[in-house]
Amino acid sequence: MGPIDYLVVEFPGNRMTGEGFPILVDLVDRGLIRILDLMFVRKDDDGSVTGVEIADLTDDGKLDLAVFEGVSSGLLGQDDIEEAATALEPGSSAGILVYENLWAAPFAATLRRGGARMVASGRIPVPALVAALDATEAAH
């Protein structure tokens, strides 16, 4: 298996346009990722959190999310949903995506066969990267 990552994407004011979904489908179609779980939640103004069915997101006829129906490995539990919801502003909704990085699986398998082991992993947040690049450019 490749590394497993997750994303929580907030849609302030519950405004989901669906523009990112074709790109997500393309990543799957090209074999770069495999979606393990995709779930949607809504955080009400009182702070309560509820799951949102994909069918409820497509009632207006603008979003076609049928390809994502039933995407669930069972990895996401209620505790994960509640933890993700702590990052959300009241009156917002979010998509929670758990995915495997398929592109990395052959690389990781080759390294393991050679006796290598991963000892650290992480992610640099994009705003931090942009700030560092801007600072470097300003110094020159």
PDB file of N, CA and C in Angstrom, residues 39-131:
ATOM      1  N   MET A  39     -16.747  11.540   3.129  1.00  0.00           N
ATOM      2  CA  MET A  39     -17.904  11.813   3.961  1.00  0.00           C
ATOM      3  C   MET A  39     -18.113  13.318   4.027  1.00  0.00           C
ATOM      4  N   PHE A  40     -19.343  13.716   4.161  1.00  0.00           N
ATOM      5  CA  PHE A  40     -19.667  15.129   4.284  1.00  0.00           C
ATOM      6  C   PHE A  40     -20.377  15.366   5.607  1.00  0.00           C
ATOM      7  N   VAL A  41     -20.041  16.480   6.246  1.00  0.00           N
ATOM      8  CA  VAL A  41     -20.660  16.854   7.518  1.00  0.00           C
ATOM      9  C   VAL A  41     -21.065  18.324   7.469  1.00  0.00           C
ATOM     10  N   ARG A  42     -21.999  18.652   8.326  1.00  0.00           N
ATOM     11  CA  ARG A  42     -22.456  20.041   8.455  1.00  0.00           C
ATOM     12  C   ARG A  42     -22.375  20.409   9.930  1.00  0.00           C
ATOM     13  N   LYS A  43     -21.816  21.601  10.184  1.00  0.00           N
ATOM     14  CA  LYS A  43     -21.762  22.113  11.553  1.00  0.00           C
ATOM     15  C   LYS A  43     -22.752  23.255  11.638  1.00  0.00           C
ATOM     16  N   ASP A  44     -23.802  23.046  12.413  1.00  0.00           N
ATOM     17  CA  ASP A  44     -24.855  24.049  12.543  1.00  0.00           C
ATOM     18  C   ASP A  44     -24.382  25.221  13.390  1.00  0.00           C
ATOM     19  N   ASP A  45     -25.167  26.291  13.369  1.00  0.00           N
ATOM     20  CA  ASP A  45     -24.812  27.496  14.121  1.00  0.00           C
ATOM     21  C   ASP A  45     -24.690  27.235  15.618  1.00  0.00           C
ATOM     22  N   ASP A  46     -25.414  26.229  16.127  1.00  0.00           N
ATOM     23  CA  ASP A  46     -25.326  25.900  17.552  1.00  0.00           C
ATOM     24  C   ASP A  46     -24.151  24.978  17.867  1.00  0.00           C
ATOM     25  N   GLY A  47     -23.354  24.619  16.849  1.00  0.00           N
ATOM     26  CA  GLY A  47     -22.176  23.776  17.046  1.00  0.00           C
ATOM     27  C   GLY A  47     -22.424  22.292  16.880  1.00  0.00           C
ATOM     28  N   SER A  48     -23.680  21.890  16.710  1.00  0.00           N
ATOM     29  CA  SER A  48     -23.961  20.466  16.518  1.00  0.00           C
ATOM     30  C   SER A  48     -23.506  20.031  15.131  1.00  0.00           C
ATOM     31  N   VAL A  49     -23.077  18.782  15.046  1.00  0.00           N
ATOM     32  CA  VAL A  49     -22.517  18.248  13.809  1.00  0.00           C
ATOM     33  C   VAL A  49     -23.380  17.089  13.334  1.00  0.00           C
ATOM     34  N   THR A  50     -23.723  17.097  12.043  1.00  0.00           N
ATOM     35  CA  THR A  50     -24.502  16.012  11.458  1.00  0.00           C
ATOM     36  C   THR A  50     -23.859  15.576  10.152  1.00  0.00           C
ATOM     37  N   GLY A  51     -23.996  14.296   9.869  1.00  0.00           N
ATOM     38  CA  GLY A  51     -23.536  13.773   8.591  1.00  0.00           C
ATOM     39  C   GLY A  51     -24.492  14.204   7.490  1.00  0.00           C
ATOM     40  N   VAL A  52     -23.952  14.354   6.299  1.00  0.00           N
ATOM     41  CA  VAL A  52     -24.754  14.748   5.149  1.00  0.00           C
ATOM     42  C   VAL A  52     -24.601  13.669   4.089  1.00  0.00           C
ATOM     43  N   GLU A  53     -25.702  13.121   3.644  1.00  0.00           N
ATOM     44  CA  GLU A  53     -25.675  12.104   2.593  1.00  0.00           C
ATOM     45  C   GLU A  53     -25.349  12.758   1.256  1.00  0.00           C
ATOM     46  N   ILE A  54     -24.624  12.050   0.422  1.00  0.00           N
ATOM     47  CA  ILE A  54     -24.288  12.579  -0.900  1.00  0.00           C
ATOM     48  C   ILE A  54     -25.555  12.938  -1.673  1.00  0.00           C
ATOM     49  N   ALA A  55     -26.584  12.149  -1.536  1.00  0.00           N
ATOM     50  CA  ALA A  55     -27.849  12.434  -2.229  1.00  0.00           C
ATOM     51  C   ALA A  55     -28.410  13.792  -1.813  1.00  0.00           C
ATOM     52  N   ASP A  56     -28.187  14.193  -0.551  1.00  0.00           N
ATOM     53  CA  ASP A  56     -28.675  15.486  -0.078  1.00  0.00           C
ATOM     54  C   ASP A  56     -27.905  16.645  -0.700  1.00  0.00           C
ATOM     55  N   LEU A  57     -26.692  16.386  -1.147  1.00  0.00           N
ATOM     56  CA  LEU A  57     -25.879  17.437  -1.771  1.00  0.00           C
ATOM     57  C   LEU A  57     -26.256  17.654  -3.232  1.00  0.00           C
ATOM     58  N   THR A  58     -26.919  16.684  -3.832  1.00  0.00           N
ATOM     59  CA  THR A  58     -27.179  16.744  -5.269  1.00  0.00           C
ATOM     60  C   THR A  58     -28.625  17.065  -5.601  1.00  0.00           C
ATOM     61  N   ASP A  59     -29.439  17.353  -4.588  1.00  0.00           N
ATOM     62  CA  ASP A  59     -30.855  17.611  -4.827  1.00  0.00           C
ATOM     63  C   ASP A  59     -31.114  18.777  -5.766  1.00  0.00           C
ATOM     64  N   ASP A  60     -30.206  19.752  -5.797  1.00  0.00           N
ATOM     65  CA  ASP A  60     -30.447  20.915  -6.646  1.00  0.00           C
ATOM     66  C   ASP A  60     -30.148  20.641  -8.118  1.00  0.00           C
ATOM     67  N   GLY A  61     -29.604  19.476  -8.432  1.00  0.00           N
ATOM     68  CA  GLY A  61     -29.318  19.110  -9.808  1.00  0.00           C
ATOM     69  C   GLY A  61     -28.037  19.700 -10.359  1.00  0.00           C
ATOM     70  N   LYS A  62     -27.321  20.485  -9.564  1.00  0.00           N
ATOM     71  CA  LYS A  62     -26.097  21.126 -10.033  1.00  0.00           C
ATOM     72  C   LYS A  62     -24.868  20.242  -9.855  1.00  0.00           C
ATOM     73  N   LEU A  63     -24.865  19.397  -8.833  1.00  0.00           N
ATOM     74  CA  LEU A  63     -23.725  18.532  -8.573  1.00  0.00           C
ATOM     75  C   LEU A  63     -24.062  17.097  -8.951  1.00  0.00           C
ATOM     76  N   ASP A  64     -23.173  16.451  -9.683  1.00  0.00           N
ATOM     77  CA  ASP A  64     -23.350  15.037 -10.006  1.00  0.00           C
ATOM     78  C   ASP A  64     -22.290  14.256  -9.232  1.00  0.00           C
ATOM     79  N   LEU A  65     -22.679  13.737  -8.086  1.00  0.00           N
ATOM     80  CA  LEU A  65     -21.735  13.056  -7.209  1.00  0.00           C
ATOM     81  C   LEU A  65     -22.001  11.562  -7.123  1.00  0.00           C
ATOM     82  N   ALA A  66     -22.762  11.037  -8.061  1.00  0.00           N
ATOM     83  CA  ALA A  66     -23.124   9.617  -8.017  1.00  0.00           C
ATOM     84  C   ALA A  66     -21.892   8.720  -7.981  1.00  0.00           C
ATOM     85  N   VAL A  67     -20.810   9.134  -8.605  1.00  0.00           N
ATOM     86  CA  VAL A  67     -19.591   8.334  -8.643  1.00  0.00           C
ATOM     87  C   VAL A  67     -19.017   8.119  -7.236  1.00  0.00           C
ATOM     88  N   PHE A  68     -19.373   8.991  -6.293  1.00  0.00           N
ATOM     89  CA  PHE A  68     -18.854   8.897  -4.933  1.00  0.00           C
ATOM     90  C   PHE A  68     -19.798   8.169  -3.978  1.00  0.00           C
ATOM     91  N   GLU A  69     -20.978   7.781  -4.442  1.00  0.00           N
ATOM     92  CA  GLU A  69     -21.935   7.074  -3.591  1.00  0.00           C
ATOM     93  C   GLU A  69     -21.306   5.806  -3.025  1.00  0.00           C
ATOM     94  N   GLY A  70     -21.437   5.607  -1.736  1.00  0.00           N
ATOM     95  CA  GLY A  70     -20.982   4.373  -1.106  1.00  0.00           C
ATOM     96  C   GLY A  70     -19.489   4.250  -0.908  1.00  0.00           C
ATOM     97  N   VAL A  71     -18.728   5.332  -1.115  1.00  0.00           N
ATOM     98  CA  VAL A  71     -17.278   5.273  -0.909  1.00  0.00           C
ATOM     99  C   VAL A  71     -17.022   5.295   0.592  1.00  0.00           C
ATOM    100  N   SER A  72     -16.775   4.113   1.158  1.00  0.00           N
ATOM    101  CA  SER A  72     -16.526   4.016   2.590  1.00  0.00           C
ATOM    102  C   SER A  72     -15.784   2.723   2.899  1.00  0.00           C
ATOM    103  N   SER A  73     -14.601   2.868   3.479  1.00  0.00           N
ATOM    104  CA  SER A  73     -13.822   1.704   3.891  1.00  0.00           C
ATOM    105  C   SER A  73     -14.112   1.348   5.340  1.00  0.00           C
ATOM    106  N   GLY A  74     -14.773   2.253   6.042  1.00  0.00           N
ATOM    107  CA  GLY A  74     -15.028   2.046   7.454  1.00  0.00           C
ATOM    108  C   GLY A  74     -13.929   2.612   8.339  1.00  0.00           C
ATOM    109  N   LEU A  75     -12.918   3.251   7.744  1.00  0.00           N
ATOM    110  CA  LEU A  75     -11.837   3.833   8.545  1.00  0.00           C
ATOM    111  C   LEU A  75     -12.312   5.022   9.374  1.00  0.00           C
ATOM    112  N   LEU A  76     -13.219   5.822   8.819  1.00  0.00           N
ATOM    113  CA  LEU A  76     -13.707   7.001   9.527  1.00  0.00           C
ATOM    114  C   LEU A  76     -14.776   6.599  10.531  1.00  0.00           C
ATOM    115  N   GLY A  77     -14.558   6.971  11.776  1.00  0.00           N
ATOM    116  CA  GLY A  77     -15.534   6.705  12.815  1.00  0.00           C
ATOM    117  C   GLY A  77     -16.108   8.006  13.343  1.00  0.00           C
ATOM    118  N   GLN A  78     -17.052   7.890  14.250  1.00  0.00           N
ATOM    119  CA  GLN A  78     -17.695   9.074  14.823  1.00  0.00           C
ATOM    120  C   GLN A  78     -16.675   9.985  15.501  1.00  0.00           C
ATOM    121  N   ASP A  79     -15.664   9.403  16.158  1.00  0.00           N
ATOM    122  CA  ASP A  79     -14.649  10.226  16.812  1.00  0.00           C
ATOM    123  C   ASP A  79     -13.850  11.038  15.805  1.00  0.00           C
ATOM    124  N   ASP A  80     -13.589  10.469  14.626  1.00  0.00           N
ATOM    125  CA  ASP A  80     -12.881  11.201  13.567  1.00  0.00           C
ATOM    126  C   ASP A  80     -13.726  12.364  13.054  1.00  0.00           C
ATOM    127  N   ILE A  81     -15.013  12.111  12.899  1.00  0.00           N
ATOM    128  CA  ILE A  81     -15.924  13.150  12.421  1.00  0.00           C
ATOM    129  C   ILE A  81     -15.978  14.298  13.424  1.00  0.00           C
ATOM    130  N   GLU A  82     -16.089  13.969  14.690  1.00  0.00           N
ATOM    131  CA  GLU A  82     -16.145  15.003  15.727  1.00  0.00           C
ATOM    132  C   GLU A  82     -14.845  15.791  15.793  1.00  0.00           C
ATOM    133  N   GLU A  83     -13.711  15.095  15.628  1.00  0.00           N
ATOM    134  CA  GLU A  83     -12.425  15.797  15.639  1.00  0.00           C
ATOM    135  C   GLU A  83     -12.302  16.731  14.441  1.00  0.00           C
ATOM    136  N   ALA A  84     -12.707  16.262  13.269  1.00  0.00           N
ATOM    137  CA  ALA A  84     -12.670  17.107  12.074  1.00  0.00           C
ATOM    138  C   ALA A  84     -13.573  18.319  12.251  1.00  0.00           C
ATOM    139  N   ALA A  85     -14.706  18.124  12.894  1.00  0.00           N
ATOM    140  CA  ALA A  85     -15.668  19.218  13.067  1.00  0.00           C
ATOM    141  C   ALA A  85     -15.133  20.322  13.966  1.00  0.00           C
ATOM    142  N   THR A  86     -14.160  20.009  14.828  1.00  0.00           N
ATOM    143  CA  THR A  86     -13.606  21.062  15.687  1.00  0.00           C
ATOM    144  C   THR A  86     -12.898  22.132  14.866  1.00  0.00           C
ATOM    145  N   ALA A  87     -12.460  21.793  13.672  1.00  0.00           N
ATOM    146  CA  ALA A  87     -11.777  22.757  12.813  1.00  0.00           C
ATOM    147  C   ALA A  87     -12.754  23.621  12.016  1.00  0.00           C
ATOM    148  N   LEU A  88     -14.036  23.265  12.036  1.00  0.00           N
ATOM    149  CA  LEU A  88     -15.030  23.958  11.220  1.00  0.00           C
ATOM    150  C   LEU A  88     -15.660  25.128  11.961  1.00  0.00           C
ATOM    151  N   GLU A  89     -15.972  26.164  11.205  1.00  0.00           N
ATOM    152  CA  GLU A  89     -16.750  27.276  11.737  1.00  0.00           C
ATOM    153  C   GLU A  89     -18.214  26.875  11.748  1.00  0.00           C
ATOM    154  N   PRO A  90     -18.978  27.335  12.747  1.00  0.00           N
ATOM    155  CA  PRO A  90     -20.424  27.084  12.724  1.00  0.00           C
ATOM    156  C   PRO A  90     -21.040  27.646  11.441  1.00  0.00           C
ATOM    157  N   GLY A  91     -22.032  26.944  10.909  1.00  0.00           N
ATOM    158  CA  GLY A  91     -22.684  27.361   9.675  1.00  0.00           C
ATOM    159  C   GLY A  91     -21.935  26.924   8.432  1.00  0.00           C
ATOM    160  N   SER A  92     -21.013  25.986   8.587  1.00  0.00           N
ATOM    161  CA  SER A  92     -20.215  25.498   7.464  1.00  0.00           C
ATOM    162  C   SER A  92     -20.441  24.001   7.276  1.00  0.00           C
ATOM    163  N   SER A  93     -20.036  23.531   6.124  1.00  0.00           N
ATOM    164  CA  SER A  93     -20.026  22.095   5.880  1.00  0.00           C
ATOM    165  C   SER A  93     -18.613  21.720   5.449  1.00  0.00           C
ATOM    166  N   ALA A  94     -18.362  20.416   5.406  1.00  0.00           N
ATOM    167  CA  ALA A  94     -17.015  19.972   5.047  1.00  0.00           C
ATOM    168  C   ALA A  94     -17.076  18.607   4.392  1.00  0.00           C
ATOM    169  N   GLY A  95     -16.083  18.367   3.570  1.00  0.00           N
ATOM    170  CA  GLY A  95     -15.842  17.050   3.024  1.00  0.00           C
ATOM    171  C   GLY A  95     -14.639  16.472   3.746  1.00  0.00           C
ATOM    172  N   ILE A  96     -14.740  15.219   4.153  1.00  0.00           N
ATOM    173  CA  ILE A  96     -13.630  14.520   4.792  1.00  0.00           C
ATOM    174  C   ILE A  96     -13.219  13.413   3.832  1.00  0.00           C
ATOM    175  N   LEU A  97     -11.990  13.474   3.375  1.00  0.00           N
ATOM    176  CA  LEU A  97     -11.483  12.545   2.374  1.00  0.00           C
ATOM    177  C   LEU A  97     -10.292  11.780   2.936  1.00  0.00           C
ATOM    178  N   VAL A  98     -10.357  10.460   2.889  1.00  0.00           N
ATOM    179  CA  VAL A  98      -9.226   9.602   3.246  1.00  0.00           C
ATOM    180  C   VAL A  98      -8.824   8.889   1.963  1.00  0.00           C
ATOM    181  N   TYR A  99      -7.545   8.981   1.605  1.00  0.00           N
ATOM    182  CA  TYR A  99      -7.111   8.412   0.335  1.00  0.00           C
ATOM    183  C   TYR A  99      -5.717   7.795   0.437  1.00  0.00           C
ATOM    184  N   GLU A 100      -5.518   6.798  -0.421  1.00  0.00           N
ATOM    185  CA  GLU A 100      -4.217   6.155  -0.545  1.00  0.00           C
ATOM    186  C   GLU A 100      -3.464   6.793  -1.695  1.00  0.00           C
ATOM    187  N   ASN A 101      -2.204   7.077  -1.481  1.00  0.00           N
ATOM    188  CA  ASN A 101      -1.329   7.600  -2.529  1.00  0.00           C
ATOM    189  C   ASN A 101      -0.786   6.424  -3.328  1.00  0.00           C
ATOM    190  N   LEU A 102      -1.538   5.999  -4.342  1.00  0.00           N
ATOM    191  CA  LEU A 102      -1.141   4.828  -5.125  1.00  0.00           C
ATOM    192  C   LEU A 102       0.202   5.009  -5.821  1.00  0.00           C
ATOM    193  N   TRP A 103       0.509   6.221  -6.223  1.00  0.00           N
ATOM    194  CA  TRP A 103       1.757   6.486  -6.928  1.00  0.00           C
ATOM    195  C   TRP A 103       2.965   6.092  -6.076  1.00  0.00           C
ATOM    196  N   ALA A 104       2.819   6.138  -4.744  1.00  0.00           N
ATOM    197  CA  ALA A 104       3.957   5.884  -3.862  1.00  0.00           C
ATOM    198  C   ALA A 104       4.130   4.407  -3.509  1.00  0.00           C
ATOM    199  N   ALA A 105       3.121   3.572  -3.768  1.00  0.00           N
ATOM    200  CA  ALA A 105       3.182   2.166  -3.353  1.00  0.00           C
ATOM    201  C   ALA A 105       4.377   1.419  -3.953  1.00  0.00           C
ATOM    202  N   PRO A 106       4.626   1.491  -5.276  1.00  0.00           N
ATOM    203  CA  PRO A 106       5.780   0.765  -5.826  1.00  0.00           C
ATOM    204  C   PRO A 106       7.120   1.282  -5.274  1.00  0.00           C
ATOM    205  N   PHE A 107       7.204   2.576  -5.068  1.00  0.00           N
ATOM    206  CA  PHE A 107       8.408   3.185  -4.509  1.00  0.00           C
ATOM    207  C   PHE A 107       8.653   2.670  -3.087  1.00  0.00           C
ATOM    208  N   ALA A 108       7.601   2.681  -2.254  1.00  0.00           N
ATOM    209  CA  ALA A 108       7.720   2.218  -0.873  1.00  0.00           C
ATOM    210  C   ALA A 108       8.064   0.730  -0.822  1.00  0.00           C
ATOM    211  N   ALA A 109       7.443  -0.083  -1.681  1.00  0.00           N
ATOM    212  CA  ALA A 109       7.719  -1.519  -1.699  1.00  0.00           C
ATOM    213  C   ALA A 109       9.174  -1.790  -2.072  1.00  0.00           C
ATOM    214  N   THR A 110       9.692  -1.061  -3.039  1.00  0.00           N
ATOM    215  CA  THR A 110      11.083  -1.223  -3.458  1.00  0.00           C
ATOM    216  C   THR A 110      12.031  -0.855  -2.324  1.00  0.00           C
ATOM    217  N   LEU A 111      11.740   0.234  -1.651  1.00  0.00           N
ATOM    218  CA  LEU A 111      12.589   0.635  -0.529  1.00  0.00           C
ATOM    219  C   LEU A 111      12.568  -0.411   0.582  1.00  0.00           C
ATOM    220  N   ARG A 112      11.382  -0.942   0.907  1.00  0.00           N
ATOM    221  CA  ARG A 112      11.269  -1.964   1.962  1.00  0.00           C
ATOM    222  C   ARG A 112      12.051  -3.219   1.593  1.00  0.00           C
ATOM    223  N   ARG A 113      11.976  -3.621   0.314  1.00  0.00           N
ATOM    224  CA  ARG A 113      12.732  -4.809  -0.122  1.00  0.00           C
ATOM    225  C   ARG A 113      14.228  -4.607   0.077  1.00  0.00           C
ATOM    226  N   GLY A 114      14.662  -3.371  -0.052  1.00  0.00           N
ATOM    227  CA  GLY A 114      16.075  -3.061   0.131  1.00  0.00           C
ATOM    228  C   GLY A 114      16.467  -2.837   1.582  1.00  0.00           C
ATOM    229  N   GLY A 115      15.513  -3.011   2.491  1.00  0.00           N
ATOM    230  CA  GLY A 115      15.813  -2.867   3.908  1.00  0.00           C
ATOM    231  C   GLY A 115      15.578  -1.476   4.472  1.00  0.00           C
ATOM    232  N   ALA A 116      15.123  -0.549   3.649  1.00  0.00           N
ATOM    233  CA  ALA A 116      14.878   0.810   4.137  1.00  0.00           C
ATOM    234  C   ALA A 116      13.600   0.843   4.966  1.00  0.00           C
ATOM    235  N   ARG A 117      13.514   1.837   5.826  1.00  0.00           N
ATOM    236  CA  ARG A 117      12.285   2.044   6.588  1.00  0.00           C
ATOM    237  C   ARG A 117      12.042   3.537   6.738  1.00  0.00           C
ATOM    238  N   MET A 118      10.783   3.916   6.722  1.00  0.00           N
ATOM    239  CA  MET A 118      10.444   5.323   6.881  1.00  0.00           C
ATOM    240  C   MET A 118      10.548   5.678   8.350  1.00  0.00           C
ATOM    241  N   VAL A 119      11.276   6.744   8.645  1.00  0.00           N
ATOM    242  CA  VAL A 119      11.450   7.155  10.028  1.00  0.00           C
ATOM    243  C   VAL A 119      10.781   8.498  10.330  1.00  0.00           C
ATOM    244  N   ALA A 120      10.332   9.197   9.314  1.00  0.00           N
ATOM    245  CA  ALA A 120       9.621  10.456   9.530  1.00  0.00           C
ATOM    246  C   ALA A 120       8.811  10.784   8.287  1.00  0.00           C
ATOM    247  N   SER A 121       7.781  11.530   8.500  1.00  0.00           N
ATOM    248  CA  SER A 121       6.919  11.959   7.408  1.00  0.00           C
ATOM    249  C   SER A 121       6.210  13.221   7.854  1.00  0.00           C
ATOM    250  N   GLY A 122       5.772  14.036   6.930  1.00  0.00           N
ATOM    251  CA  GLY A 122       5.059  15.255   7.291  1.00  0.00           C
ATOM    252  C   GLY A 122       4.632  16.003   6.057  1.00  0.00           C
ATOM    253  N   ARG A 123       4.052  17.140   6.298  1.00  0.00           N
ATOM    254  CA  ARG A 123       3.569  17.968   5.199  1.00  0.00           C
ATOM    255  C   ARG A 123       3.826  19.426   5.551  1.00  0.00           C
ATOM    256  N   ILE A 124       4.320  20.180   4.591  1.00  0.00           N
ATOM    257  CA  ILE A 124       4.527  21.612   4.775  1.00  0.00           C
ATOM    258  C   ILE A 124       3.263  22.310   4.292  1.00  0.00           C
ATOM    259  N   PRO A 125       2.595  23.069   5.156  1.00  0.00           N
ATOM    260  CA  PRO A 125       1.380  23.772   4.726  1.00  0.00           C
ATOM    261  C   PRO A 125       1.701  24.776   3.619  1.00  0.00           C
ATOM    262  N   VAL A 126       0.854  24.834   2.624  1.00  0.00           N
ATOM    263  CA  VAL A 126       1.080  25.715   1.471  1.00  0.00           C
ATOM    264  C   VAL A 126       1.302  27.170   1.890  1.00  0.00           C
ATOM    265  N   PRO A 127       0.502  27.740   2.815  1.00  0.00           N
ATOM    266  CA  PRO A 127       0.767  29.135   3.202  1.00  0.00           C
ATOM    267  C   PRO A 127       2.168  29.330   3.782  1.00  0.00           C
ATOM    268  N   ALA A 128       2.664  28.348   4.534  1.00  0.00           N
ATOM    269  CA  ALA A 128       4.019  28.448   5.088  1.00  0.00           C
ATOM    270  C   ALA A 128       5.061  28.402   3.978  1.00  0.00           C
ATOM    271  N   LEU A 129       4.838  27.555   2.979  1.00  0.00           N
ATOM    272  CA  LEU A 129       5.757  27.462   1.850  1.00  0.00           C
ATOM    273  C   LEU A 129       5.778  28.767   1.061  1.00  0.00           C
ATOM    274  N   VAL A 130       4.615  29.312   0.786  1.00  0.00           N
ATOM    275  CA  VAL A 130       4.526  30.575   0.033  1.00  0.00           C
ATOM    276  C   VAL A 130       5.214  31.695   0.810  1.00  0.00           C
ATOM    277  N   ALA A 131       4.998  31.761   2.120  1.00  0.00           N
ATOM    278  CA  ALA A 131       5.633  32.794   2.947  1.00  0.00           C
ATOM    279  C   ALA A 131       7.151  32.653   2.915  1.00  0.00           C
TER     280      ALA A 131
END
